[in-house]
Amino acid sequence: MIMRTDLYQGHDYYNMDELLTEEHKLIRDTARAWVKQEVSPIIEDAAERCEFPKHLLPGLGEIGAFGPYIPEEYGGAGLDQIAYGLIMQELERCDSGLRSTASVQSSLVMYPIWKYGSEEQKQKFLPKLATGEWIGCFGLTEPDHGSNPGGMVTSYKEDGDDIILNGAKMWISNAPFAQCAVVWAKNEEGRIHGVIVERGMEGFSTPTMKGKWSLRASDTGELIFDNVRVPKANILPGRSGLGAPLSCLDSARYGIAWGAIGAALDCYDVGLRYAKERTQFGRPIAGFQLQQKKLAEAITEITKAQLLTHRLGVLRNEGRATSAQISMAKRNNVDMAIHIAREMRQILGGMGIMNEYPIMRHMANLESVITYEGTHDIHLLITGLDITGENAFK
Ligand code: TGC
Ligand code: FAD
C-alpha cells in the first residue's frame, strides 16, 4: 500500500480569505483536515486499484459534502454557494474523483430531486443521500450522444401507473454502486423527463467501465435499461425538456470550477516545495529563472482563477450567474489546472512521474475533467454563442 505524507498548505496570494466569512473558513478547514487525515494516506492506493474507497462515504456526509446548499429540512447543510465551492476545492485538492463523487451526488442527484421532485420524492431520497447512506448517479450521456444529449434515444412508454424504460447510458460516475439513478429519457412525444430508477428494479443493470487511465479513484459505469418497469411516481414532475438536465450541469460545472483550483493548488504546493529542496549544480533549483518562471506563472494563474470563481460564487448566491459565465469559469480553471500540472511535473524531473507525488495523478484526472460536464470545445462554443449570438454547434 502506498502511503503519502500530505504536507499541503493553502496559497492565498491576494488575501482572498478576507472575502470569506468565519463560517466559510471553518467549513474549508474542516474539509481540509478530514481529507488530510482520511483520504490522503489512501488515495494513491485507491487510484492504483481503480476503485472508489466506499468507506469514505459517511465521512463525506459528515463534512457536508453531499448537498451542502440543500435546505436542512431535507438533510442538507443549508450553506451558500461559496461554501459549496470551498468544499469541492478541498476535495479535488486531493483527487478529482473524490470531488466527482461528491459533486455528482450534490449537483446532479440531490439538486434535480430538490428542484424538480415531488414532496414525497424529496422526503424519500434527500435525507439518505445527504448522509451518504444512499449514493446516486446521473444518466445523461449515451454511447452515441455525448456533447449532444438532446439526441438521446433512451425512452419510455406509459403502462398504467408505471412506465417501461429502455435504452442505455454510458460514462456514468458512481453508477456501479449507486442505489438510485436520475435518468433522462424521452416520453412517447419525444419530450425529455427525469426519472428516478432504483437498484433492484428488474431489467436495470450498472456494469463497471474498466480500463481508465484517468479518474481511477472514481467508479464509472453504464446504465442499462431492458424493459425496466418504473412507477410514474418516480418521474420528476417539476420540469421537462433539455433545459432540466442542463440546469443541473450549471450547478456541477460551478463546483468543478472551484475543484480545479484545488488540483492546481496541490500541484503548485508540491512543485514549490520540491524546487526549494532539490539541489542541482550546487544550488536549489528554485533559484534558476526557468523554474521561477513556471512557479510565478502558476501562482498568477491560480490567483486569477480564484478571483474569477469567487465572483462567480457571489453572483450565484444572488441568483445572477448565467450559464455562459459558469462555462467560462469551468473551461478556464480546468485548462489552467492541467497546464500547471504539466509544468509542476517537470519541476520534479523524473520524480514527477512517481506515485510518491500526486502530480501525475492530478494530470491524468484532469484529462477527464476537461472532457466531462461539457468538453473544453463545447464551453468555448457556449461563450462564442453568448458574445456573438451565432450558434456554432450545429
Ligand atoms: P439548446 O437548444 O441550446 O438548449 C435546449 C434547451 O435548454 C436550455 N438551456 C439551458 N437551461 C438551463 N441551463 C443551461 N445551462 C442551459 N443551456 C441551454 C435552452 O434555453 C433550451 O430551452 P428551451 O426551453 O428553448 O427548450 O440545446 P442544444 O441541443 O443546442 O445543446 C446545447 C449544448 C451543446 C450547450 C448542450 O447540449 C451541452 O451543454 N452539451 C454538453 C453535454 C454535457 O455537458 N454533458 C455532461 C453530462 S454529465 C457529466 O459529464 C458528469 S461528469 C461527473 C462529474 O461532474 O464529476
Ligand atoms: P463527443 O461528444 O463525441 O466529442 C468528441 C469530440 O468532438 C470532443 O473533442 C468535442 O469537443 C468535439 N465536438 C463535439 N461536438 C462538437 C461541436 N459541435 N463543435 C466542435 N467540436 C465538437 N456523463 C453523464 O451523463 N453522467 C456522468 O456521471 C458522467 N461521468 C463521466 C465520467 C468520466 C470519467 C467521463 C470521461 C465522462 C463522464 N460523462 C458523464 C460523460 C461526459 O459528459 C462526456 O464524455 C462528454 O460530455 C463528451 O461526450 P463524448 O465523450 O461522447 O464526446
Tab-separated table of C-alpha atoms and ligand atoms in Angstrom, residues 99-100 103-104 108 138 140-141 146-150 173 239 242-243 246-247 249-250 252-253 256 323 372-374 378 382 391 393-394, ligand 1:
chain	number	residue	atom	x	y	z
A	99	ARG	CA	-14.758	15.625	-5.837
A	100	SER	CA	-16.671	13.900	-8.632
A	103	SER	CA	-20.426	16.860	-6.866
A	104	VAL	CA	-22.441	14.249	-8.769
A	108	LEU	CA	-26.667	16.025	-10.344
A	138	PHE	CA	-26.853	10.945	-13.140
A	140	LEU	CA	-27.495	11.858	-19.379
A	141	THR	CA	-24.686	10.747	-21.740
A	146	GLY	CA	-22.255	12.901	-25.557
A	147	SER	CA	-21.884	16.587	-26.393
A	148	ASN	CA	-25.322	16.456	-27.987
A	149	PRO	CA	-27.532	14.997	-25.244
A	150	GLY	CA	-30.680	16.310	-26.921
A	173	SER	CA	-19.919	8.341	-12.398
A	239	ARG	CA	-39.582	20.409	-15.167
A	242	LEU	CA	-33.358	19.522	-22.173
A	243	GLY	CA	-33.161	22.637	-20.006
A	246	LEU	CA	-28.682	21.348	-18.395
A	247	SER	CA	-29.657	23.386	-15.331
A	249	LEU	CA	-24.987	20.829	-15.180
A	250	ASP	CA	-24.743	24.525	-14.305
A	252	ALA	CA	-21.976	20.795	-11.226
A	253	ARG	CA	-19.834	22.884	-13.588
A	256	ILE	CA	-15.785	21.872	-10.936
A	323	SER	CA	-24.842	29.557	-17.720
A	372	TYR	CA	-16.840	15.774	-18.816
A	373	GLU	CA	-19.533	18.276	-17.893
A	374	GLY	CA	-19.074	19.737	-21.383
A	378	ILE	CA	-18.214	22.955	-26.066
A	382	ILE	CA	-21.084	28.449	-25.365
A	391	ASN	CA	-24.738	29.255	-32.803
A	393	PHE	CA	-22.757	23.942	-32.543
A	394	LYS	CA	-24.865	22.823	-35.441
B	1	TGC	P1	-30.188	24.266	-26.731
B	1	TGC	O1	-31.130	24.320	-27.878
B	1	TGC	O2	-29.113	25.300	-26.621
B	1	TGC	O3	-30.964	24.245	-25.347
B	1	TGC	C1	-32.069	23.363	-25.122
B	1	TGC	C2	-32.909	23.963	-24.016
B	1	TGC	O4	-32.124	24.043	-22.811
B	1	TGC	C3	-31.986	25.401	-22.387
B	1	TGC	N1	-30.633	25.533	-21.844
B	1	TGC	C4	-30.376	25.585	-20.551
B	1	TGC	N2	-31.184	25.569	-19.491
B	1	TGC	C5	-30.617	25.610	-18.267
B	1	TGC	N3	-29.274	25.656	-18.092
B	1	TGC	C6	-28.427	25.658	-19.145
B	1	TGC	N4	-27.101	25.676	-18.947
B	1	TGC	C7	-28.967	25.632	-20.456
B	1	TGC	N5	-28.434	25.603	-21.700
B	1	TGC	C8	-29.479	25.545	-22.551
B	1	TGC	C9	-32.248	26.220	-23.623
B	1	TGC	O5	-32.674	27.513	-23.317
B	1	TGC	C10	-33.322	25.412	-24.312
B	1	TGC	O6	-34.543	25.638	-23.637
B	1	TGC	P2	-35.937	25.586	-24.442
B	1	TGC	O7	-36.957	25.911	-23.402
B	1	TGC	O8	-35.795	26.616	-25.512
B	1	TGC	O9	-36.065	24.205	-24.984
B	1	TGC	O10	-29.527	22.811	-26.703
B	1	TGC	P3	-28.531	22.137	-27.724
B	1	TGC	O11	-29.098	20.799	-28.042
B	1	TGC	O12	-28.183	23.070	-28.844
B	1	TGC	O13	-27.214	21.897	-26.820
B	1	TGC	C11	-26.515	22.951	-26.260
B	1	TGC	C12	-25.225	22.417	-25.604
B	1	TGC	C13	-24.301	21.811	-26.644
B	1	TGC	C14	-24.546	23.615	-24.975
B	1	TGC	C15	-25.563	21.378	-24.525
B	1	TGC	O14	-26.167	20.266	-25.056
B	1	TGC	C16	-24.361	20.942	-23.717
B	1	TGC	O15	-24.028	21.593	-22.741
B	1	TGC	N6	-23.675	19.800	-24.092
B	1	TGC	C17	-22.633	19.213	-23.269
B	1	TGC	C18	-23.160	17.971	-22.598
B	1	TGC	C19	-22.633	17.799	-21.212
B	1	TGC	O16	-22.074	18.696	-20.601
B	1	TGC	N7	-22.849	16.628	-20.638
B	1	TGC	C20	-22.465	16.385	-19.285
B	1	TGC	C21	-23.012	15.068	-18.792
B	1	TGC	S1	-22.931	14.885	-17.027
B	1	TGC	C22	-21.308	14.693	-16.699
B	1	TGC	O17	-20.467	14.809	-17.516
B	1	TGC	C23	-20.969	14.389	-15.278
B	1	TGC	S2	-19.260	14.196	-15.056
B	1	TGC	C24	-19.071	13.785	-13.441
B	1	TGC	C25	-18.808	14.978	-12.573
B	1	TGC	O18	-19.429	16.021	-12.695
B	1	TGC	O19	-17.921	14.911	-11.702
